[in-house]
Amino acid sequence: MAKKKFDLIIRRAFLKGREVDVYVSKGVIAEIRDTQTEFDPEGAEVQDAFGLTMMPSMIDVHTHLREPGFEYKEDVESGLRAAAWGGFGAILCMANTNPVNDTAATTELMLEKARRHWPDGPRLVPIGALTKELKGEELAPMAELVRAGCGAFSNDGLPVKNTDLFRKAMEYASDWGKPVIDHCEDPFMAVGCGVNEGEVSDRLGLQGQPDMAEALQVSRDVLLAEYLDMHIHLAHISCRKSLDVIRQAKARGIRVTAETCPHYLILTEDYLEDPATQYSTLAKVNPPLRPEADRLAMIEALEDGTIDFLATDHAPHAAHEKEVEFDIAPCGISGLDTAFATTWGLVRDGVISEETFNRAWVTGPAETFELPCNRFEIGDPADFFLFDPEEEWEVCAATMQSKGKNTPLAGSVLKGRVKTHFLHGKKIV
Amino acid sequence: MKWLHKDLLDVSQLSRSEAMSLFDTAAHFQEINTRPVKKVPTLKGRSVVLFFAEPSTRTKTSFDVAAKRLSADSFSLAKSSSSLTKGETLKDTVLTLQAMAPDCIVMRHWCSGAAKFIADRLDCAVINAGDGRHAHPTQALLDGFTMFQEWGDLAGKTILILGDIKHSRVARSNVILLNKLGATVRMCAPRTLLPSTVRSWPVEVYSDLNEAVKGVNGIMCLRLQLERQKDGLLPDLREYACTYGLGPKHVELADKDVRIMHPGPMNRGVEINSELADCDRSLVLDQVANGVAMRMALLFLYMTRKGAEE
C-alpha cells in the first residue's frame, strides 16, 4: 500500500475559473493541480466537487452573538453554526452582551463555549469593550482583555460621546496592538434610529437619522487618527458623505480602514415605504438604509477600495422583539446566513468583481485584524467552502441556521448555496 | 355605494372621487345630528372598539358619538387601562380585542405606522385615529369636508397651514387631501418645525407669516406642543407667539372672507389669538360638529363594506 501523502483531496472543483484538484496535507493547502483523468488518491479522503465552486473561508469582523445574556436571540453555538453554513471561517463578535465583554471572565466564557461546541469550527475572536460596561466613562481593562483573547476593541452601538476619552482609548488600545473599531454616529445628532432622515422619513412621519450624524463622527475619527498617527477602523459605513471623508483621508495617508455591510449594497430606504413592507421593522437597522444614490456610492467605494471590506453586522433578534411598532423595535438585521449569497449575487450580476469579493470577505479583514486566511497558495490554511452557484433557496426560518430570522430578505429567493465547508482540512459542514 | 377598502390608514389610499363620496355621505349623516332624536339603527348589532393608546378628547368622543348615533355598540380602551401597561405587546393586545369579534377598531397610537401594523394582523376594519407623526386621515377628511361645505370646489383656493408641521400628522394628511382636491397649500413655520425635505413637498413654504397669509382663503393653525422648547426647537414661547402666532393683523392681509381652522386642542395666545379663535371667521366648532358626521360616514362605509357583510 502506498504511503499516504495527503489527508484530503477535493476533486473537480472550480477555482478562479478553472477546474482543479486541491490537495490538503496536515491542514494546509499542499498542491493545486488541473484535474487529471488518471487519479490515485493514495489513501486520502476524496470529495468530488463536480459542479461546485471553491471559495476561501470568509471572515466576518462584525457580529453579535448575544451570549452571555441574550441566548434566546442567539448563542455562541448557533452563531457559529450560522457562520459555518454561511461560509465564514472566522468571526469577531461585539461586546454588547450581558454582562458586557469588559472582563477576562466574559471573554473566556465565549471562547470556552466556542471550543466546547465547535472545537474545529469557525474561529471566534471576541471584541472587547472600549469602556467599562460600554458606558463611555472609564477605559475597559484592555490588557486583561487582550490576554484573554480579544482581538479588537469597540463600544459599537454605544459610541463614546466624550472625544477626549475616545482619544485616550485609542492611545491605550494601541499599546496592545489591537484595532479600535468605531460605530460612527454623532450621539446628539443621531436621535432618530432605523430610518434615514429624508423624504421617506418625512412622509412616514418617523424621526430620521441624518447621514451627517455618521459623516461628522467619521470626520472626527479621521482627524484623531491623523493627529495620533494611529489606525482606526470604521464600522458599517452607510452613506456617500462618509465615503467622501474616508476617500480624502486615505489619499492623505491617514491610517483608516472601513467596512460596509451587504444590506447597504442591496437595499435602500424605499423598502420602508413599499406598500408590502411599509414600516417593516425587519429593515430597521442602525445606521439606517439610505437612498439609492448612497447604495450606488457604496458599491463604487467597495470597488475602488475606499471601503476596505465587508462585514455582516449580524444582529439577531427574537421574532417577538421585531413584531412591534417601528419606534420601539430593536435595530438589526440577521446577516450571517445570507451574506454570501447576496454578495456573490453582485459578482454574478457583474456589479463587483470576483477580486473585490475576495478582498471584501477574505484578504481585507484578514490583513486589518491580522488573521490567517486562505489565498490558495501552497502552505495556506485549508480553510475553504464549496458552493453550488446555481442552487436557489428561499430565505425563511427553515433555511436559516441563526436563531435570528430577522431579515428583510425573508421570503426572497437567493442563488448560490454553501454545500460543504472545511477548516484546516476538516469538514465542519 | 360599495366601499372596497378594509382599512383607513391615510388619505393617500383614497381617490379624489372616494373623498367626494365621503363628503356626500357625511352630508347625509349631518342631517341626523340636527334631529331631536339623533339616532338611527344603521349599525345596530355592530361593535366598534375605540382603542386610544394616546390621550384624546375630541377624536375619541367624536367616534363614540358617531358610533352611538348609528346604534353601534362602542367600547373604549385606553393605554392606561389596557394590558399595554403590563408590558403586553400591541400585537397581543389587538389580537385579544379581535377575539371578541368587533367589526371595527379605531386606534390612536403614538408610533407612526402603528395603524398599518395592526391592520396587517386583523381581519376587522381598522380606522387610524392618528399614528405618531404619520397620519390623521379622519381629521383631514373632516377638515376637507368643512372646507367643501364652506366653498364647494376647492380648486383655486389657497390654504395656509401654520405651526409645528414637522411633528404634525394633521398637516401630513391635510397636504395630501388638499392637493387631491385641487387646493394650493402653503406652509409657514420656523425651519426647526418644518420637515427636513419640505422643499420637495407639493406646497409653498414661507418663514415670514406676513408674507404667507397674503390672499389666502383659509388658515389652519396647528397646536404647538409646549415641550418643543425643551427639545431646542424654539427659543421660547413668547418669541414663537410674537413671530408665528396668528393675530388680527395677519387676517387683514388674507382674503377678505378668510376662514380660520384649528384641529384642537388650542393653546390660546400661543399659536392663535384668543379672539380669532372665537370670531365669526372661525370654523373651529364647525370642524368638531362635522367631525361627528364624517366619522359616522366612515364607520358606516367601513363596517358595511363588501366583505364585512359576508
XYZ file of C-alpha atoms in Angstrom:
739
model
C 0.000 0.000 0.000
C 1.277 3.426 -0.978
C 2.224 5.766 1.793
C -0.497 8.308 2.489
C 0.753 11.647 1.290
C -2.399 13.758 1.524
C -5.228 13.794 4.060
C -7.861 15.266 1.764
C -8.317 15.766 -1.936
C -11.069 17.901 -3.396
C -11.686 16.750 -6.941
C -13.013 18.692 -9.883
C -13.776 21.963 -8.055
C -13.994 25.274 -9.895
C -11.421 27.646 -8.516
C -10.777 31.037 -10.085
C -12.258 29.946 -13.376
C -10.618 26.553 -13.838
C -11.351 23.013 -12.735
C -8.783 21.791 -10.246
C -7.970 19.143 -7.709
C -6.914 20.591 -4.375
C -4.643 18.506 -2.189
C -4.609 19.079 1.562
C -1.982 17.822 3.955
C -1.922 18.444 7.702
C -4.486 21.200 7.468
C -2.790 23.244 4.793
C -3.036 23.549 1.039
C -0.376 21.192 -0.311
C -0.973 21.216 -4.038
C -3.381 22.521 -6.611
C -3.417 20.618 -9.897
C -5.523 20.773 -13.000
C -7.978 17.910 -12.832
C -6.418 14.763 -14.244
C -8.143 11.725 -15.578
C -5.508 9.482 -14.022
C -6.001 9.798 -10.334
C -4.604 7.922 -7.386
C -5.930 9.070 -4.006
C -3.101 7.320 -2.177
C -5.369 6.686 0.788
C -6.587 10.260 1.168
C -10.183 11.186 1.787
C -11.629 12.303 -1.521
C -14.504 14.652 -2.101
C -15.889 15.025 -5.576
C -16.835 18.682 -6.058
C -18.061 18.453 -9.621
C -20.305 21.429 -10.369
C -19.268 23.227 -7.207
C -17.149 26.329 -6.861
C -14.415 26.604 -4.266
C -14.060 29.725 -2.179
C -11.728 30.587 0.692
C -13.483 30.733 4.070
C -14.756 34.219 4.660
C -14.105 36.409 7.694
C -16.761 38.498 9.372
C -15.355 41.131 11.694
C -18.682 42.380 12.987
C -21.244 40.020 14.502
C -23.390 39.954 17.605
C -23.590 36.520 19.184
C -25.701 37.623 22.191
C -24.134 35.150 24.624
C -23.899 35.704 27.537
C -27.173 37.332 28.447
C -29.419 37.104 25.437
C -29.191 33.469 24.452
C -32.803 33.460 23.271
C -31.690 35.652 20.353
C -28.501 33.774 19.563
C -25.781 31.904 21.399
C -22.208 31.088 20.578
C -23.160 27.672 19.214
C -25.978 28.854 16.949
C -23.969 31.858 15.820
C -21.007 29.711 14.877
C -23.325 27.283 13.103
C -24.771 30.151 11.063
C -21.222 31.290 10.344
C -20.102 27.841 9.230
C -23.094 27.380 6.922
C -22.730 30.950 5.748
C -19.178 30.352 4.543
C -17.383 32.100 7.414
C -14.281 30.535 8.897
C -13.684 33.273 11.458
C -15.919 35.824 13.129
C -15.351 38.700 15.513
C -18.166 39.231 17.992
C -19.116 42.527 19.591
C -19.058 43.248 23.306
C -22.678 44.274 23.931
C -23.551 41.122 25.829
C -24.871 40.940 29.383
C -22.555 41.199 31.170
C -20.659 43.325 28.723
C -17.432 41.789 27.480
C -15.233 44.030 29.595
C -13.554 41.366 31.741
C -11.397 38.373 31.008
C -14.067 36.122 32.503
C -16.593 37.064 29.842
C -14.083 36.723 27.019
C -13.018 33.347 28.341
C -16.614 32.195 28.658
C -17.241 32.996 24.991
C -14.090 31.205 23.901
C -14.829 28.213 26.120
C -18.344 27.935 24.658
C -16.864 28.042 21.171
C -14.305 25.359 21.986
C -16.896 23.132 23.626
C -19.484 23.326 20.855
C -17.243 23.668 17.825
C -13.722 22.503 18.666
C -12.806 22.531 14.987
C -15.387 25.099 13.988
C -15.166 28.705 12.902
C -12.560 30.692 14.806
C -14.174 33.037 17.317
C -12.401 36.279 18.160
C -14.193 38.332 20.815
C -14.081 42.110 20.596
C -13.543 43.726 23.966
C -15.425 46.741 25.226
C -13.567 50.006 24.788
C -15.039 51.394 28.002
C -16.396 49.645 31.084
C -19.984 48.483 30.587
C -19.928 50.436 27.300
C -20.838 53.491 29.340
C -18.213 55.753 27.799
C -16.936 56.824 31.220
C -13.882 54.688 32.091
C -11.469 52.706 29.960
C -12.011 48.950 29.891
C -9.087 46.763 31.100
C -7.732 46.242 27.617
C -4.529 44.484 28.589
C -6.517 41.875 30.506
C -8.904 41.504 27.595
C -6.092 41.003 25.094
C -4.519 38.371 27.311
C -7.880 36.607 27.481
C -8.171 36.545 23.706
C -9.829 39.733 22.485
C -8.747 40.764 19.023
C -10.057 44.338 18.861
C -11.910 46.954 20.907
C -15.171 48.729 20.313
C -18.141 50.315 22.042
C -20.046 49.606 18.814
C -23.710 50.575 19.287
C -22.872 52.925 22.139
C -20.110 55.062 20.611
C -18.029 57.086 23.056
C -19.526 60.576 23.224
C -16.558 62.114 25.001
C -13.988 62.726 22.291
C -11.179 63.174 24.804
C -11.918 59.813 26.392
C -12.141 58.244 22.948
C -8.707 59.636 22.140
C -7.321 58.099 25.330
C -8.985 54.781 24.489
C -7.322 54.792 21.068
C -3.950 55.543 22.644
C -4.323 52.857 25.311
C -5.507 50.248 22.809
C -2.545 50.967 20.554
C -0.210 49.752 23.295
C -1.716 46.326 22.845
C -1.598 46.385 19.080
C -5.302 45.848 18.604
C -7.538 47.881 16.316
C -10.212 50.199 17.644
C -13.499 49.897 15.788
C -15.856 52.865 15.922
C -19.561 52.922 15.232
C -19.694 56.334 13.607
C -22.649 58.225 14.920
C -22.731 61.691 16.422
C -24.756 60.856 19.518
C -26.538 64.184 19.678
C -27.487 64.394 16.040
C -28.427 60.739 15.693
C -31.509 60.867 17.859
C -33.587 59.047 15.297
C -32.982 55.401 14.713
C -33.717 52.933 11.994
C -34.621 55.241 9.160
C -32.669 57.762 7.138
C -33.650 61.408 7.581
C -35.094 62.449 4.256
C -38.174 62.286 2.110
C -39.110 58.771 3.192
C -38.864 59.509 6.905
C -40.755 62.750 6.409
C -43.565 61.008 4.563
C -43.724 58.159 7.064
C -43.638 60.530 9.997
C -40.624 58.815 11.548
C -37.746 60.533 13.303
C -34.933 60.061 10.837
C -31.211 59.814 11.398
C -29.318 62.205 9.104
C -26.339 60.926 7.165
C -24.497 63.905 8.650
C -24.609 62.150 12.022
C -22.406 59.429 10.570
C -20.175 61.671 8.467
C -19.449 64.021 11.373
C -18.199 61.146 13.501
C -16.212 59.752 10.582
C -14.579 63.171 10.273
C -13.789 63.215 13.988
C -12.245 59.779 13.825
C -10.196 60.562 10.757
C -8.821 63.704 12.374
C -7.991 61.796 15.537
C -6.284 59.035 13.610
C -4.210 61.628 11.788
C -3.363 63.548 14.949
C -2.377 60.419 16.879
C -0.884 58.696 13.834
C -2.857 55.616 14.757
C -5.059 53.226 12.877
C -8.814 53.338 13.289
C -11.395 51.056 11.766
C -14.809 52.492 10.898
C -17.727 50.106 11.191
C -20.697 49.676 8.880
C -20.345 52.834 6.811
C -23.620 53.584 5.090
C -23.573 56.876 3.224
C -21.859 58.853 0.497
C -20.874 61.749 2.766
C -18.769 59.406 4.891
C -17.131 57.948 1.798
C -16.009 61.389 0.672
C -14.246 61.905 4.008
C -12.669 58.436 4.012
C -11.503 58.795 0.420
C -9.780 62.079 1.190
C -8.266 60.653 4.369
C -6.778 57.699 2.521
C -5.407 59.989 -0.150
C -3.601 61.882 2.629
C -2.163 58.683 4.026
C -4.223 58.597 7.212
C -4.441 55.100 8.674
C -8.136 54.465 8.326
C -9.947 51.336 7.231
C -13.679 50.992 6.701
C -16.283 48.328 6.253
C -19.834 48.326 4.970
C -22.498 45.623 5.114
C -24.320 43.659 2.438
C -27.625 45.343 3.226
C -26.227 48.764 2.307
C -25.253 47.326 -1.072
C -28.565 45.706 -1.942
C -31.330 47.612 -0.142
C -32.458 51.213 0.161
C -34.789 53.193 2.383
C -37.507 52.618 -0.211
C -38.062 49.218 1.393
C -39.692 51.024 4.313
C -42.171 52.792 2.063
C -43.095 49.971 -0.286
C -46.766 49.155 0.371
C -45.902 45.498 1.001
C -43.201 46.256 3.548
C -44.132 49.692 4.842
C -42.790 50.296 8.353
C -41.271 46.808 8.372
C -39.092 46.512 11.443
C -37.052 43.858 9.619
C -35.349 46.717 7.791
C -34.853 48.785 10.926
C -31.101 48.905 11.226
C -28.539 51.311 12.630
C -27.178 53.081 10.662
C -30.327 53.125 8.567
C -30.790 52.082 4.960
C -30.036 55.073 2.755
C -31.296 56.325 -0.639
C -30.327 54.709 -3.941
C -27.551 57.248 -4.626
C -25.808 56.177 -1.424
C -26.213 52.498 -2.290
C -24.541 53.071 -5.641
C -21.801 55.093 -3.971
C -21.139 52.232 -1.541
C -20.686 49.794 -4.425
C -18.310 52.163 -6.171
C -16.365 52.660 -2.930
C -16.076 48.926 -2.416
C -14.726 48.529 -5.910
C -12.205 51.367 -5.647
C -11.008 50.345 -2.179
C -12.370 53.294 -0.214
C -14.347 50.610 1.575
C -11.739 48.030 2.531
C -14.032 45.079 3.121
C -17.466 43.867 4.137
C -18.927 42.776 7.462
C -22.391 41.477 8.248
C -23.233 43.422 11.434
C -25.159 40.221 12.136
C -27.713 41.352 14.723
C -30.101 38.554 15.587
C -33.317 39.326 17.452
C -36.223 37.161 18.522
C -39.349 37.318 16.374
C -41.467 38.811 19.137
C -38.981 41.649 19.597
C -39.304 42.707 15.984
C -43.068 42.211 15.749
C -43.820 45.514 17.440
C -44.301 49.142 16.488
C -41.424 50.574 14.427
C -40.372 53.107 17.066
C -39.845 50.515 19.768
C -38.392 47.663 17.703
C -34.686 46.986 18.184
C -32.336 47.777 15.308
C -30.585 44.998 13.460
C -30.584 42.509 10.619
C -29.579 38.872 10.916
C -26.887 38.548 8.281
C -24.631 35.514 8.588
C -26.922 33.192 6.637
C -27.469 35.469 3.674
C -24.240 37.448 3.334
C -22.516 35.094 0.943
C -25.423 34.582 -1.457
C -26.345 38.258 -1.624
C -22.818 39.484 -2.248
C -21.947 36.638 -4.594
C -25.048 37.747 -6.477
C -23.327 41.097 -7.012
C -20.390 39.255 -8.596
C -22.692 37.152 -10.750
C -24.517 40.280 -11.906
C -21.251 41.986 -12.768
C -21.731 44.696 -10.134
C -18.474 43.880 -8.343
C -15.541 41.797 -9.478
C -14.534 38.454 -8.005
C -11.275 40.071 -6.863
C -13.248 42.674 -4.957
C -15.363 39.930 -3.422
C -12.220 38.189 -2.236
C -10.808 41.327 -0.737
C -14.177 42.135 0.819
C -14.595 38.893 2.695
C -11.147 37.337 2.933
C -7.945 39.292 2.471
C -9.223 42.696 3.611
C -10.440 41.648 7.058
C -7.525 39.230 7.461
C -4.944 41.962 6.901
C -6.658 44.529 9.110
C -7.241 42.164 12.014
C -4.127 40.052 11.487
C -5.980 36.792 10.963
C -4.815 33.859 8.855
C -6.617 33.348 5.580
C -6.504 31.108 2.563
C -5.299 32.636 -0.683
C -4.923 29.177 -2.223
C -1.175 29.346 -2.109
C 0.881 26.391 -1.009
C 1.047 26.339 2.794
C -2.118 28.409 3.307
C -4.603 27.038 5.824
C -7.028 24.659 4.130
C -9.980 26.865 5.009
C -12.484 26.801 2.179
C -16.031 26.000 1.263
C -17.735 24.621 -1.780
C -20.890 26.176 -3.077
C -23.392 25.440 -5.778
C -23.630 28.632 -7.806
C -26.884 27.545 -9.403
C -28.847 26.392 -6.367
C -31.726 28.643 -5.446
C -33.043 28.800 -1.932
C -35.731 30.751 -0.161
C -34.735 32.789 2.862
C -37.006 31.617 5.653
C -36.857 30.282 9.194
C -36.268 26.741 7.957
C -33.288 27.665 5.784
C -31.519 29.903 8.313
C -29.121 28.486 10.867
C -29.068 31.568 13.066
C -31.690 31.856 15.775
C -32.330 35.330 14.414
C -34.735 35.152 11.487
C -34.964 38.936 11.318
C -34.036 39.791 7.774
C -35.764 41.946 5.184
C -34.776 39.237 2.705
C -37.254 36.817 4.291
C -39.323 35.274 1.534
C -36.913 36.180 -1.223
C -35.082 33.602 -3.293
C -31.289 33.771 -3.371
C -28.977 31.953 -5.743
C -25.803 30.238 -4.571
C -25.636 27.922 -1.570
C -22.823 26.665 0.613
C -22.742 22.876 0.331
C -19.750 21.971 2.443
C -17.116 23.810 4.452
C -13.626 22.764 5.547
C -11.422 24.392 8.154
C -7.822 23.269 8.427
C -8.784 20.447 6.164
C -11.542 19.208 8.481
C -15.104 19.143 7.320
C -17.312 21.302 9.539
C -20.415 21.448 7.317
C -72.191 52.651 -2.781
C -69.802 49.700 -2.400
C -66.812 50.505 -0.235
C -63.881 48.233 -1.036
C -61.219 49.413 1.415
C -60.819 47.267 4.520
C -58.900 49.885 6.484
C -58.407 53.626 6.579
C -54.726 54.211 7.280
C -54.247 57.516 5.468
C -55.966 59.702 2.915
C -53.329 58.688 0.355
C -55.346 55.472 -0.043
C -58.396 57.392 -1.236
C -59.043 58.731 -4.698
C -60.487 62.173 -5.198
C -63.853 60.657 -6.084
C -63.825 58.498 -2.962
C -63.138 61.581 -0.858
C -66.041 63.334 -2.549
C -68.263 60.320 -1.847
C -67.292 60.545 1.786
C -68.292 64.210 1.786
C -71.683 63.282 0.291
C -72.206 60.542 2.859
C -71.149 62.817 5.712
C -73.558 65.482 4.496
C -76.342 62.899 4.647
C -75.460 61.970 8.231
C -75.111 65.627 9.171
C -78.854 65.917 8.978
C -79.298 63.212 11.622
C -77.305 65.315 14.045
C -79.894 68.094 13.795
C -82.865 65.883 14.681
C -84.401 65.868 18.151
C -83.721 62.119 18.324
C -80.199 61.785 16.997
C -80.073 58.073 16.425
C -80.647 55.699 13.525
C -80.468 51.879 13.555
C -77.983 51.682 10.679
C -75.245 49.795 12.559
C -77.415 48.085 15.165
C -75.691 44.975 16.474
C -72.263 46.016 15.236
C -69.446 46.828 17.574
C -66.610 49.326 17.487
C -63.574 49.305 19.762
C -62.096 52.722 20.463
C -58.514 51.927 21.337
C -56.663 55.075 22.275
C -53.098 54.415 23.363
C -52.527 58.169 23.495
C -54.686 60.834 25.184
C -57.556 62.249 23.148
C -60.695 64.200 23.914
C -62.315 65.252 20.704
C -61.393 62.429 18.351
C -62.331 59.699 20.791
C -65.564 61.388 21.831
C -66.377 62.149 18.226
C -66.043 58.498 17.216
C -68.007 57.422 20.275
C -70.844 59.811 19.487
C -70.752 58.780 15.818
C -70.961 55.086 16.674
C -73.814 55.577 19.123
C -75.810 57.707 16.688
C -75.646 54.829 14.252
C -76.671 52.418 17.050
C -73.359 50.559 17.067
C -72.005 49.365 20.388
C -68.770 51.135 21.218
C -66.169 50.037 23.724
C -63.352 52.206 24.924
C -59.884 51.093 25.803
C -57.135 53.459 26.848
C -53.491 52.613 27.204
C -53.665 53.294 30.926
C -56.422 50.720 31.360
C -55.045 48.188 28.896
C -52.506 45.432 29.352
C -50.010 47.567 27.411
C -49.125 48.998 30.800
C -48.306 45.458 31.951
C -45.878 45.022 29.113
C -48.215 43.279 26.683
C -47.277 43.894 23.087
C -49.526 45.810 20.745
C -49.909 42.678 18.649
C -51.211 40.649 21.569
C -53.483 43.444 22.749
C -55.215 43.827 19.398
C -55.424 40.078 18.772
C -57.122 39.821 22.154
C -59.549 42.524 21.129
C -60.183 40.840 17.806
C -61.031 37.590 19.546
C -64.020 39.441 20.980
C -65.220 39.907 17.396
C -65.540 43.662 16.926
C -66.428 44.931 13.474
C -64.027 47.834 13.623
C -61.107 49.014 15.707
C -60.448 52.731 15.830
C -56.930 53.256 17.103
C -54.772 56.148 18.105
C -51.160 55.388 18.874
C -48.014 57.387 19.474
C -45.976 55.372 16.972
C -46.029 56.157 13.249
C -47.084 53.043 11.365
C -48.948 51.522 14.321
C -52.251 51.545 12.413
C -50.655 49.707 9.490
C -49.073 47.285 11.975
C -52.445 46.240 13.391
C -54.305 46.409 10.073
C -51.882 43.805 8.695
C -52.779 41.477 11.554
C -56.529 41.956 11.962
C -59.485 40.809 9.920
C -61.808 43.575 11.072
C -61.706 47.131 9.774
C -59.054 49.407 11.221
C -59.513 53.153 11.230
C -56.473 55.211 12.021
C -57.351 57.902 14.544
C -53.787 59.222 14.479
C -50.484 57.348 14.400
C -47.437 59.193 15.646
C -46.440 61.937 13.266
C -47.597 59.982 10.269
C -51.287 60.409 9.527
C -54.614 61.577 10.870
C -56.916 60.773 7.983
C -60.231 61.348 9.726
C -59.121 64.833 10.806
C -58.062 65.628 7.242
C -61.383 64.372 5.919
C -63.409 66.406 8.376
C -61.267 69.442 7.571
C -61.771 68.869 3.861
C -65.480 68.336 4.402
C -65.714 71.581 6.381
C -63.948 73.490 3.607
C -66.076 71.807 0.964
C -69.228 72.855 2.766
C -67.903 76.379 3.046
C -66.668 76.861 -0.503
C -67.770 73.935 -2.638
C -64.995 73.170 -5.086
C -61.555 73.747 -3.532
C -59.811 74.337 -6.848
C -58.374 77.845 -6.839
C -58.414 78.094 -3.050
C -55.219 78.647 -1.088
C -54.873 77.188 2.391
C -52.099 78.116 4.799
C -51.004 75.551 7.356
C -49.278 77.374 10.180
C -47.237 75.980 13.047
C -45.472 72.796 14.055
C -45.666 70.933 10.765
C -42.647 68.726 11.399
C -44.384 66.781 14.155
C -47.923 67.037 12.800
C -49.871 64.097 11.446
C -52.735 66.523 10.756
C -50.536 68.559 8.413
C -49.257 65.491 6.574
C -52.736 64.146 5.891
C -54.143 67.560 5.028
C -51.414 68.259 2.475
C -52.247 65.014 0.688
C -56.002 65.552 0.733
C -55.979 69.235 -0.142
C -53.733 68.522 -3.110
C -56.133 65.827 -4.279
C -58.959 68.336 -4.025
C -57.101 70.897 -6.115
C -56.269 73.448 -3.448
C -52.944 75.250 -3.192
C -51.245 74.614 0.130
C -48.843 76.960 1.870
C -46.828 76.200 4.968
C -45.325 78.585 7.444
C -43.182 77.705 10.459
C -39.682 78.226 11.754
C -37.248 75.944 9.942
C -36.893 73.805 13.049
C -40.571 72.912 12.874
C -40.644 72.036 9.182
C -39.872 68.570 7.793
C -36.274 68.367 6.553
C -37.407 67.751 2.977
C -40.350 70.148 2.899
C -38.997 71.773 -0.262
C -39.881 68.623 -2.152
C -43.450 68.602 -0.858
C -46.251 69.905 -3.058
C -46.542 73.066 -1.003
C -45.323 76.669 -0.954
C -43.012 77.244 2.008
C -42.758 80.506 3.961
C -40.855 81.604 7.003
C -42.443 85.066 7.193
C -46.034 84.839 8.377
C -46.878 88.276 6.974
C -45.967 87.013 3.516
C -47.546 83.625 3.990
C -51.026 84.934 4.810
C -51.335 87.264 1.831
C -54.511 86.475 -0.059
C -55.123 83.051 1.475
C -58.663 81.695 1.739
C -58.099 79.520 4.774
C -55.623 79.391 7.628
C -55.174 76.175 9.545
C -53.318 76.720 12.820
C -51.606 73.765 14.442
C -51.111 73.228 18.119
C -47.616 73.887 19.378
C -46.514 71.197 21.765
C -45.104 73.167 24.619
C -42.205 70.762 25.184
C -40.702 71.744 21.812
C -38.793 74.486 23.588
C -37.054 71.869 25.725
C -36.170 69.968 22.565
C -34.231 73.012 21.415
C -36.566 73.748 18.537
C -37.634 77.167 19.846
C -36.026 79.886 21.934
C -39.196 80.414 23.974
C -42.966 80.574 23.676
C -43.101 84.348 23.721
C -40.908 84.605 20.650
C -42.952 81.923 18.941
C -46.238 83.666 19.753
C -44.877 87.020 18.548
C -43.479 85.572 15.314
C -45.741 82.688 14.315
C -48.892 83.215 16.395
C -51.878 84.139 14.224
C -53.230 87.574 15.115
C -55.739 90.098 13.737
C -53.095 91.909 11.676
C -52.406 88.729 9.755
C -56.057 88.166 8.999
C -56.200 91.627 7.470
C -53.630 90.529 4.899
C -55.583 87.431 3.904
C -58.616 87.155 1.612
C -61.487 89.212 2.962
C -63.551 86.074 3.506
C -60.719 84.100 5.055
C -61.691 81.228 7.321
C -59.703 80.101 10.340
C -59.382 76.493 11.389
C -57.670 74.579 14.161
C -57.785 70.834 14.829
C -57.529 71.464 18.549
C -56.720 71.452 21.313
C -55.758 75.123 21.069
C -53.101 76.971 23.005
C -54.835 80.330 23.077
C -52.333 83.150 22.933
C -49.599 80.919 21.549
C -50.409 79.723 18.038
C -53.672 81.655 17.791
C -55.028 84.856 19.210
C -57.908 84.017 21.529
C -60.394 86.386 19.921
C -59.656 84.996 16.481
C -60.403 81.521 17.746
C -63.908 82.658 18.648
C -64.638 85.138 15.853
C -67.155 84.627 13.091
C -64.416 83.696 10.656
C -63.519 80.734 12.849
C -64.642 77.279 11.749
C -63.208 75.552 14.806
C -66.555 74.393 16.189
C -67.847 73.562 12.701
C -64.891 71.217 12.420
C -65.938 69.489 15.640
C -69.557 69.173 14.523
C -68.560 67.961 11.068
C -66.183 65.510 12.685
C -69.115 63.545 14.055
C -70.814 63.438 10.651
C -67.613 62.424 8.884
C -66.911 59.667 11.408
C -70.484 58.409 11.044
C -69.839 58.218 7.317
C -66.576 56.370 7.849
C -67.965 53.882 10.353
C -70.915 53.245 8.089
C -68.825 52.628 4.970
C -66.063 50.603 6.611
C -68.444 48.459 8.659
C -70.801 47.696 5.809
C -68.168 47.348 3.104
C -68.067 44.455 0.695
C -66.685 41.605 2.704
C -67.857 42.939 6.056
C -71.361 41.890 5.023
C -70.350 38.335 4.193
